[in-house]
Tab-separated table of C-alpha atoms and ligand atoms in Angstrom:
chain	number	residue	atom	x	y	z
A	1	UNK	CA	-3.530	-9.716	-7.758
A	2	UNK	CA	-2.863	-11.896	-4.831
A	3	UNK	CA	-5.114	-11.870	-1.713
A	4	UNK	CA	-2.731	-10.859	1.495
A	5	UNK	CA	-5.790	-10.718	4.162
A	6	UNK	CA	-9.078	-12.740	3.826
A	7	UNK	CA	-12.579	-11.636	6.066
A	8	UNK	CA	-14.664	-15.039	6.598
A	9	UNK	CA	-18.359	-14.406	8.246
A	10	UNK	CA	-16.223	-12.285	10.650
A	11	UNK	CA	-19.185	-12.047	13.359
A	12	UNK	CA	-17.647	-10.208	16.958
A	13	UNK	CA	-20.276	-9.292	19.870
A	14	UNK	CA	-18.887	-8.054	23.373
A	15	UNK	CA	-20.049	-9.600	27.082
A	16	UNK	CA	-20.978	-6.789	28.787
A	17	UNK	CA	-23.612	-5.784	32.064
A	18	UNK	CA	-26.434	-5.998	29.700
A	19	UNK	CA	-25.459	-9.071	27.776
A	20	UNK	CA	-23.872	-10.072	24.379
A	21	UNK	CA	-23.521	-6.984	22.273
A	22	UNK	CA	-23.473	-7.361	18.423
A	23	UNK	CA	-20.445	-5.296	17.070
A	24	UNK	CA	-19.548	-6.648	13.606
A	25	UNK	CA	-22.054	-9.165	12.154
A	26	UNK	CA	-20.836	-11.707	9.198
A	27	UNK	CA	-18.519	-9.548	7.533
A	28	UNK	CA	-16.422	-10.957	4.798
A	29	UNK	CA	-13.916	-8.808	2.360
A	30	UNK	CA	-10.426	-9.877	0.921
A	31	UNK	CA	-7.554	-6.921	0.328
A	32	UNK	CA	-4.769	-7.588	-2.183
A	33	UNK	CA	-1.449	-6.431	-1.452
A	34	UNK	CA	-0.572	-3.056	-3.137
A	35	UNK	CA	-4.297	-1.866	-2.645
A	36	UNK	CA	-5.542	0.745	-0.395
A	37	UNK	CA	-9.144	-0.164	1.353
A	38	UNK	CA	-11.201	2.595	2.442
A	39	UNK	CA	-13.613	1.565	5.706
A	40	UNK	CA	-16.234	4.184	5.982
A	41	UNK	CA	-19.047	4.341	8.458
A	42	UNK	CA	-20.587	6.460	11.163
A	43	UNK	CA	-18.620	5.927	14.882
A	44	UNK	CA	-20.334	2.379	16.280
A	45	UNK	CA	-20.402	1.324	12.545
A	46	UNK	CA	-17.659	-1.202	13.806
A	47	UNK	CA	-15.284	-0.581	11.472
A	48	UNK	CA	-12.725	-0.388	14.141
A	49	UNK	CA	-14.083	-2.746	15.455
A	50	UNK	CA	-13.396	-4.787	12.049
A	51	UNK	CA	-9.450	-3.468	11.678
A	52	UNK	CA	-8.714	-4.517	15.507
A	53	UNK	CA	-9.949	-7.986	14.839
A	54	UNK	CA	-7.170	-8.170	12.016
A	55	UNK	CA	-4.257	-7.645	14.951
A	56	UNK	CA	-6.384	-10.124	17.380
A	57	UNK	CA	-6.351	-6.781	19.543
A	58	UNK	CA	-10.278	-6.318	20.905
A	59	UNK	CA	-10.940	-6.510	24.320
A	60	UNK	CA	-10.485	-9.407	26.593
A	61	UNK	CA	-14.313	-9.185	26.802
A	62	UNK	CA	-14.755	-10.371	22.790
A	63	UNK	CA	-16.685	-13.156	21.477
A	64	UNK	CA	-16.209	-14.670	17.729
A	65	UNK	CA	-18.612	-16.755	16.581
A	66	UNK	CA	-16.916	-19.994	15.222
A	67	UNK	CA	-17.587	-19.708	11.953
A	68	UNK	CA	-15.338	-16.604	11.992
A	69	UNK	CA	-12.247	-16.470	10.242
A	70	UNK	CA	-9.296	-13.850	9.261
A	71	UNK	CA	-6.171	-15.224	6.797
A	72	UNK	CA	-3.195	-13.583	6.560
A	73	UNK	CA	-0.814	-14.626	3.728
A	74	UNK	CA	1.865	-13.630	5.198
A	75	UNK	CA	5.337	-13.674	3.609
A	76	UNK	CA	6.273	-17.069	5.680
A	77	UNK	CA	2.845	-18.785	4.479
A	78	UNK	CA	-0.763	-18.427	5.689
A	79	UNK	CA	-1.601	-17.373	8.957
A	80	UNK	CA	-5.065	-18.294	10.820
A	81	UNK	CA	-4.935	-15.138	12.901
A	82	UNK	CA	-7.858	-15.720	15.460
A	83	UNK	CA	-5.938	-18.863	16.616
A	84	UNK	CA	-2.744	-17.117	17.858
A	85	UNK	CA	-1.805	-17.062	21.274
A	86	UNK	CA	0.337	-15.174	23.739
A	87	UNK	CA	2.659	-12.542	23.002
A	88	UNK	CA	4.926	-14.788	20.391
A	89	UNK	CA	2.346	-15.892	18.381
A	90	UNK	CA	0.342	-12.117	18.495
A	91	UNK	CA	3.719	-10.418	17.399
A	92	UNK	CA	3.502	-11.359	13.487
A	93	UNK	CA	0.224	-9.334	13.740
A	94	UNK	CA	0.832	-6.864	16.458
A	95	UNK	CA	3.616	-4.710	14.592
A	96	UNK	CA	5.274	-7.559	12.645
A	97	UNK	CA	3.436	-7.940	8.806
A	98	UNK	CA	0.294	-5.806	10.324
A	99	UNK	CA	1.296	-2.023	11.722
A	100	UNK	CA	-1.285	0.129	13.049
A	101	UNK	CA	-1.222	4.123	13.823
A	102	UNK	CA	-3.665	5.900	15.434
A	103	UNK	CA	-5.562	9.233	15.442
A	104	UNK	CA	-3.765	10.682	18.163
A	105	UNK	CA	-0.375	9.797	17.880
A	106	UNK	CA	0.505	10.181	21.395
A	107	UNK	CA	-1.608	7.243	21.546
A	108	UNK	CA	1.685	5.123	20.209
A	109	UNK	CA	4.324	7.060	22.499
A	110	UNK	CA	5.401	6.408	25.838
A	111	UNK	CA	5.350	10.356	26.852
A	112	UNK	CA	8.605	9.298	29.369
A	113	UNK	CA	10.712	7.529	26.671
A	114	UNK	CA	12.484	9.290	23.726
A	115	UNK	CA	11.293	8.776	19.866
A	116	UNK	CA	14.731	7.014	18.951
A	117	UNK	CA	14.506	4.665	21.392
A	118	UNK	CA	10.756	3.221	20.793
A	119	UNK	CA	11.675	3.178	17.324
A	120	UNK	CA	14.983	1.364	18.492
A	121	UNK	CA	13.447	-0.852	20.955
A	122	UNK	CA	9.985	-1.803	18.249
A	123	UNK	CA	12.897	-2.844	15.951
A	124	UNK	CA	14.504	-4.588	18.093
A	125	UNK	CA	11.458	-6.432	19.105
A	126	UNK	CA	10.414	-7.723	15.722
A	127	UNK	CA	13.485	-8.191	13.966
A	128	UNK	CA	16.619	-9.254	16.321
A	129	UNK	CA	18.912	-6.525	14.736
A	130	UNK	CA	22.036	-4.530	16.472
A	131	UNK	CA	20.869	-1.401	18.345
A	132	UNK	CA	23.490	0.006	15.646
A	133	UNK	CA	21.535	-0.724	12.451
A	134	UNK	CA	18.091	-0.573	14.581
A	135	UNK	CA	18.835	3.539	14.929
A	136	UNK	CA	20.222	3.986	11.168
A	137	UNK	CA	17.184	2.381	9.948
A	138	UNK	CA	15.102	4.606	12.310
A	139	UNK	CA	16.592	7.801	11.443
A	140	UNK	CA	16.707	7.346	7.825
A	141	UNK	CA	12.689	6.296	8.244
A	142	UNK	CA	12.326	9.857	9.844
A	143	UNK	CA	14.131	11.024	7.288
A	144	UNK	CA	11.728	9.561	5.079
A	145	UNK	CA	8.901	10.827	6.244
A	146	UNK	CA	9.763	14.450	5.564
A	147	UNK	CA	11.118	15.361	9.363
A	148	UNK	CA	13.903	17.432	9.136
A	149	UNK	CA	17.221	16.994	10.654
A	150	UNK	CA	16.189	13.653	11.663
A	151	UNK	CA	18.711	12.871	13.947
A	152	UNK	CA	18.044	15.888	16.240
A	153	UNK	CA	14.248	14.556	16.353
A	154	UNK	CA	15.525	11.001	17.093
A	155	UNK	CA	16.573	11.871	20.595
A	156	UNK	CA	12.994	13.832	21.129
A	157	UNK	CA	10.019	13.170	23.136
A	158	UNK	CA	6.721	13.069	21.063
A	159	UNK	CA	5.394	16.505	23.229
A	160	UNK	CA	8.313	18.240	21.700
A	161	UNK	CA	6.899	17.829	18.162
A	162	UNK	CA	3.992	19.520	16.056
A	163	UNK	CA	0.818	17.853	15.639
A	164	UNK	CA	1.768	16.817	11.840
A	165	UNK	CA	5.031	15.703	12.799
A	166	UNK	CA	4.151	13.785	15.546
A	167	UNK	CA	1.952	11.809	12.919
A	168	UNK	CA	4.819	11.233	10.516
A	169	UNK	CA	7.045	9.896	13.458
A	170	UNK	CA	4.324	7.656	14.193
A	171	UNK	CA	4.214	6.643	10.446
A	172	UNK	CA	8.063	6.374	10.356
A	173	UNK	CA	7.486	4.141	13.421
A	174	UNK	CA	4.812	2.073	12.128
A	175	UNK	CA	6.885	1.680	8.954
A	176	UNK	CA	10.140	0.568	10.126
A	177	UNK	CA	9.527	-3.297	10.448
A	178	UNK	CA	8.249	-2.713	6.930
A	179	UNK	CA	4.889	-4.189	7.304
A	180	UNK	CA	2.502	-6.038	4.583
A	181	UNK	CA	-0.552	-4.066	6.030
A	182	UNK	CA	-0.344	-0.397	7.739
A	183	UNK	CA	-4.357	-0.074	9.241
A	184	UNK	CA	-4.524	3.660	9.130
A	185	UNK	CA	-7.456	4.770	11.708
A	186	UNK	CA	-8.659	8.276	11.249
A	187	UNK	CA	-5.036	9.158	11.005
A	188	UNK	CA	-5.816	12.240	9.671
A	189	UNK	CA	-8.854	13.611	11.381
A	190	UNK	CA	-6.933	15.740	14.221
A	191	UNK	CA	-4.851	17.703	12.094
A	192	UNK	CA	-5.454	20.611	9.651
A	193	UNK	CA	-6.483	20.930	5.720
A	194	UNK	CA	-2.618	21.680	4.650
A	195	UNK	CA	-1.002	18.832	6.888
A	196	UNK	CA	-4.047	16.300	6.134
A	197	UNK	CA	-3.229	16.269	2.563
A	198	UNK	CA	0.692	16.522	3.238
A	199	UNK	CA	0.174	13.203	5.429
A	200	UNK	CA	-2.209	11.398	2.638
A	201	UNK	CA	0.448	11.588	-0.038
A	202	UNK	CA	2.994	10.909	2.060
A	203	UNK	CA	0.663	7.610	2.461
A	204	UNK	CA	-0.007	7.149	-0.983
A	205	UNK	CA	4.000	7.162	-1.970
A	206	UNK	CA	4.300	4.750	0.714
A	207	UNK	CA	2.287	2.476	-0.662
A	208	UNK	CA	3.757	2.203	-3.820
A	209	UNK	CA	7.253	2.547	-2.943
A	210	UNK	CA	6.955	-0.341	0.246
A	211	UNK	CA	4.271	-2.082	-2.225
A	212	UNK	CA	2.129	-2.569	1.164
A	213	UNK	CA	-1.300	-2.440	1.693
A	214	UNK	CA	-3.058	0.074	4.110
A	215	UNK	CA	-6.804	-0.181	5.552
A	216	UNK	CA	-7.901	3.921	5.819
A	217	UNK	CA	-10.398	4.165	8.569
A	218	UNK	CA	-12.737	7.343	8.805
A	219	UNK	CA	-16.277	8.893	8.937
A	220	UNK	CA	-15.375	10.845	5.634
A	221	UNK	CA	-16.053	9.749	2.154
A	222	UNK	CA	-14.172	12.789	0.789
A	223	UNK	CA	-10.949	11.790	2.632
A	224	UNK	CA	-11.462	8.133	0.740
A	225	UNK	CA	-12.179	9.427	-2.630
A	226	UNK	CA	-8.363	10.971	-2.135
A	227	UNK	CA	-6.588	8.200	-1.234
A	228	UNK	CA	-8.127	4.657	-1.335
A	229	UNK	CA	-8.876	2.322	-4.714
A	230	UNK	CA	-11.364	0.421	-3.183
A	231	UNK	CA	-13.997	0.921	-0.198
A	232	UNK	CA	-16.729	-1.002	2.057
A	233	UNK	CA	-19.132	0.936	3.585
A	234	UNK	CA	-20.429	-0.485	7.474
A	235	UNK	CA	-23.625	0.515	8.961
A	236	UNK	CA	-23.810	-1.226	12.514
A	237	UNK	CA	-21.422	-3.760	11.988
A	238	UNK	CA	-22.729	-5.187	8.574
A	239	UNK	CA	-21.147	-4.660	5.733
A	240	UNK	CA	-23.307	-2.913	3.047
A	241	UNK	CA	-21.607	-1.913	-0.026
A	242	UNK	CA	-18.011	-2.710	-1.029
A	243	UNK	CA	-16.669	-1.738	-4.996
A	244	UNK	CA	-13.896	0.054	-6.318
A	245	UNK	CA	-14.053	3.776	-4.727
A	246	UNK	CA	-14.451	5.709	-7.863
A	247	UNK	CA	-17.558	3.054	-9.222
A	248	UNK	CA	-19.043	3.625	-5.747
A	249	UNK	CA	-18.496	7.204	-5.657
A	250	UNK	CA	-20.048	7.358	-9.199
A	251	UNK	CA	-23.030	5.061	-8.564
A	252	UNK	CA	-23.538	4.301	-5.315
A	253	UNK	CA	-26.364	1.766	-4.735
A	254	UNK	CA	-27.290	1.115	-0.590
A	255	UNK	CA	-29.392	4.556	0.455
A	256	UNK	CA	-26.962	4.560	3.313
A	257	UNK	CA	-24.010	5.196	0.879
A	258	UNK	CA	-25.740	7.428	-1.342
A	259	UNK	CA	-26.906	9.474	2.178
A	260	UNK	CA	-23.168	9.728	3.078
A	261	UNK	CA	-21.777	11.107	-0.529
A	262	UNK	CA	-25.020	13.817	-0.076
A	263	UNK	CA	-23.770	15.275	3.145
A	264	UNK	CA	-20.196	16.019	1.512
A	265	UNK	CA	-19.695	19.759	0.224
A	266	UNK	CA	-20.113	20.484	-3.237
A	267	UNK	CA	-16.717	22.112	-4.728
A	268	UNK	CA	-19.130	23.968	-7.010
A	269	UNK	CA	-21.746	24.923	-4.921
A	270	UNK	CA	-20.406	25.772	-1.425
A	271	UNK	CA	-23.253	27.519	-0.668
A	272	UNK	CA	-25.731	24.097	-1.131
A	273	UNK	CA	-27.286	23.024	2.198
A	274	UNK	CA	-25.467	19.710	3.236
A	275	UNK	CA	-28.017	16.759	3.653
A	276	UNK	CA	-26.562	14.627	6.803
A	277	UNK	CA	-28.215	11.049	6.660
A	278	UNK	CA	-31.402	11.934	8.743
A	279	UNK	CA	-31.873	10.330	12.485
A	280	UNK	CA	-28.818	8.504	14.332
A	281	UNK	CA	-27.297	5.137	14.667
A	282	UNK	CA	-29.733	3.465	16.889
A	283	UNK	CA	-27.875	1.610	20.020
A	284	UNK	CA	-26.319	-1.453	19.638
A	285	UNK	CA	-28.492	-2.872	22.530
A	286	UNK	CA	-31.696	-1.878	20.488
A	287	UNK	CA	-30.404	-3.661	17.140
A	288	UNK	CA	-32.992	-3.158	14.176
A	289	UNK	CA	-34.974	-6.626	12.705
A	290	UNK	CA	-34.376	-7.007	9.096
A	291	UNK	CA	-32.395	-4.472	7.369
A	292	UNK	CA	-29.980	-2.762	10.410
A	293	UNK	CA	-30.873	0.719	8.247
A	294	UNK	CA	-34.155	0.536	8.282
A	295	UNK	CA	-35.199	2.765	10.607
A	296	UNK	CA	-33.443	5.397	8.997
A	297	UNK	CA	-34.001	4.436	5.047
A	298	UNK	CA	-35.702	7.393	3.081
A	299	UNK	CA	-36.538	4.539	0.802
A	300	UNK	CA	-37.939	1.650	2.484
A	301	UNK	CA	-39.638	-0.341	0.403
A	302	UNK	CA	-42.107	-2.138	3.114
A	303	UNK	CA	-42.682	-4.833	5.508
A	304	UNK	CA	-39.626	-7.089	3.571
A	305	UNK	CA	-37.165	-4.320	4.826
A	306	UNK	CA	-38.199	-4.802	8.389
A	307	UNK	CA	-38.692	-8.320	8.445
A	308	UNK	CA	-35.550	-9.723	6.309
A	309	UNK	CA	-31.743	-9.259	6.108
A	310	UNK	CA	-31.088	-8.209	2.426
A	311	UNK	CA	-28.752	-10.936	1.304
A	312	UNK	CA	-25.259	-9.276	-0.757
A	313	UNK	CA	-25.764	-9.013	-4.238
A	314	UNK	CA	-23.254	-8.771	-6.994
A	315	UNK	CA	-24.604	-5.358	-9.035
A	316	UNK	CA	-20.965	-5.748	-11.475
A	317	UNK	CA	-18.304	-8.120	-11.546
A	318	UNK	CA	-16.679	-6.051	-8.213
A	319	UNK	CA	-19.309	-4.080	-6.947
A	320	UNK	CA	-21.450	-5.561	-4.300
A	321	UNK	CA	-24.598	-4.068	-1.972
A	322	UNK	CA	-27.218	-5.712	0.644
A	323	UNK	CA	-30.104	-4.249	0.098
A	324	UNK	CA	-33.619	-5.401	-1.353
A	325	UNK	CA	-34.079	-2.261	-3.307
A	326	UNK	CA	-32.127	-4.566	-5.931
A	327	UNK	CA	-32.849	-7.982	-7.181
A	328	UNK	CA	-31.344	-10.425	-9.838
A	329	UNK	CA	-32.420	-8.594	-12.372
A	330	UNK	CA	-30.582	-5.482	-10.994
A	331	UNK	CA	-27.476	-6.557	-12.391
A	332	UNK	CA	-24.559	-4.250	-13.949
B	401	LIG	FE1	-33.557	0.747	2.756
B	401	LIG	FE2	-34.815	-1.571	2.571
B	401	LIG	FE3	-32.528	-1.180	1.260
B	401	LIG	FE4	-32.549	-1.414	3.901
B	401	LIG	S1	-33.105	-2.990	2.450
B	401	LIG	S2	-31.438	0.076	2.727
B	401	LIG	S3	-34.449	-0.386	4.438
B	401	LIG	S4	-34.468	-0.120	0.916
């Protein structure tokens, strides 16, 4: 496996009113192209937060701590991505190897401006090709995406679609400049049961047939169990557990992630009472000493839980978790 995109002590607070706000504190994770990453966590668990910092794209108001550092490998070498600059430098990540679609897809279209030509004009952008081959290459993307009679929906503004086909444009446009990594964020939350699991295999074929690498962003465990092979779970900006998704799923080791995988429905017990992780996220201006989930742990073990940051420890050769419920001898 080769590493496309490398995390390093990825620490991000905002300036705001109040002062320096701690978003995403020393996160580090690699993805290997061809794998899909699943980034679960509660809204202000900064996963977003996280997948932004990847296209250089968080507010002008951002602060990384130095020691900070993202690596893209992309296919013309490595890139250091929190050193580019201006629009030319940002483009490899904004759209170029990185591509990055949205909940709401009319997020991504201009409402004035046809389909065709954003497609055209994104193409255009990245890639320096005739207006000629930039429209066959966007229809035929439609194409691919399931939309029928593509070229119809080529010259159509994004209101004129459904919901679900408004995502797949967006996919299709996301997808044209064929990127290394697609960063999905809770690109299926808006739309309905049928078209949600239409829209994750249309994902998951993707995948294999572009041999890309997508980052899944959502709140839902369930939607992650579908579609990704591995996952890291945040809780206020840390990164607490990160394994392959079916080893988590199976024995999931930080309270936090077992809490999440209690509140899905059971297939075989619909009638079960779900168990949401008690309490709320606390604010990020009110930051928790010691363990960030402490306040909200059913099984704190003491004084060390409010007192120290559980360090990550290595529970199997690809499974890793921050807590101090385990120790050395907690191995495997
Ligand atoms: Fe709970 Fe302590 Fe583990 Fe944090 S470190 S998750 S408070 S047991």
């Amino acid at each position: 496996m080769t590493a496309l995109i490398e995390v390093e002590n990825l620490t991000l607070k905002f300036r705001t009113d109040e002062g320096l706000i701690t978003a995403v504190e020393d996160v580090s994770f690699t993805l290997e192209k061809g794998r899909v990453l699943g980034l679960v966590g509660e809204s202000g668990s900064g996963k977003s937060v996280t997948a932004k910092a990847l296209m250089h794209l968080n507010a002008g108001n951002a602060v990384y701590a130095p020691e900070s550092r993202i690596t893209l490998h992309a296919e013309t070498g490595p890139v250091d991505v929190l050193k580019l600059r201006g629009n030319r430098e940002l483009k490899i990540v904004r759209g170029g190897a990185i591509s990055m679609i949205f909940q709401e897809p009319m997020a991504s279209f201009a409402p004035a401006i046809t389909i065709g030509k954003q497609m055209v004009e994104q193409l255009q952008l990245h890639s320096g090709m005739s207006k000629a081959r930039a429209r066959e290459i966007s229809i035929e993307m439609l194409d691919r995406v399931g939309i029928s009679d593509p070229a119809r929906r080529f010259d159509q503004y994004a209101f004129e679609l459904s919901g679900g086909m408004r995502q797949r444009a967006m996919i299709a446009m996301a997808l044209s400049t064929r990127p290394q990594l697609l960063i999905a964020d809770e690109p299926t939350t808006a739309l309905d049961v049928t078209i949600q699991a239409q829209v994750i295999d249309l994902m998951k074929d993707l995948v294999a047939e572009f041999h890309m690498a997508i980052i899944f962003i959502t709140h839902d465990l369930g939607v992650i169990a579908q579609t990704a092979d591995d996952v890291a779970v945040m809780y206020l900006g840390r990164l607490i557990e990160e394994g392959p998704v079916r080893e988590v799923i199976r024995n999931p080791r930080h309270p936090y992630t077992q809490g999440l995988l209690a509140a899905l429905p059971k297939l075989d017990d619909l009638d079960a009472p779900l168990t949401p992780v008690a309490g709320d996220i606390p604010s990020p201006l009110e930051r928790p000493s010691g363990c960030v989930f402490h306040t909200r742990c059913p099984k704190i073990v003491g004084d060390v839980c409010r007192t120290a940051l559980p360090r990550d420890l290595q529970v199997d050769p690809s499974h890793r978790v921050a807590c101090h419920l385990y120790g050395e001898g907690d191995r495997g």
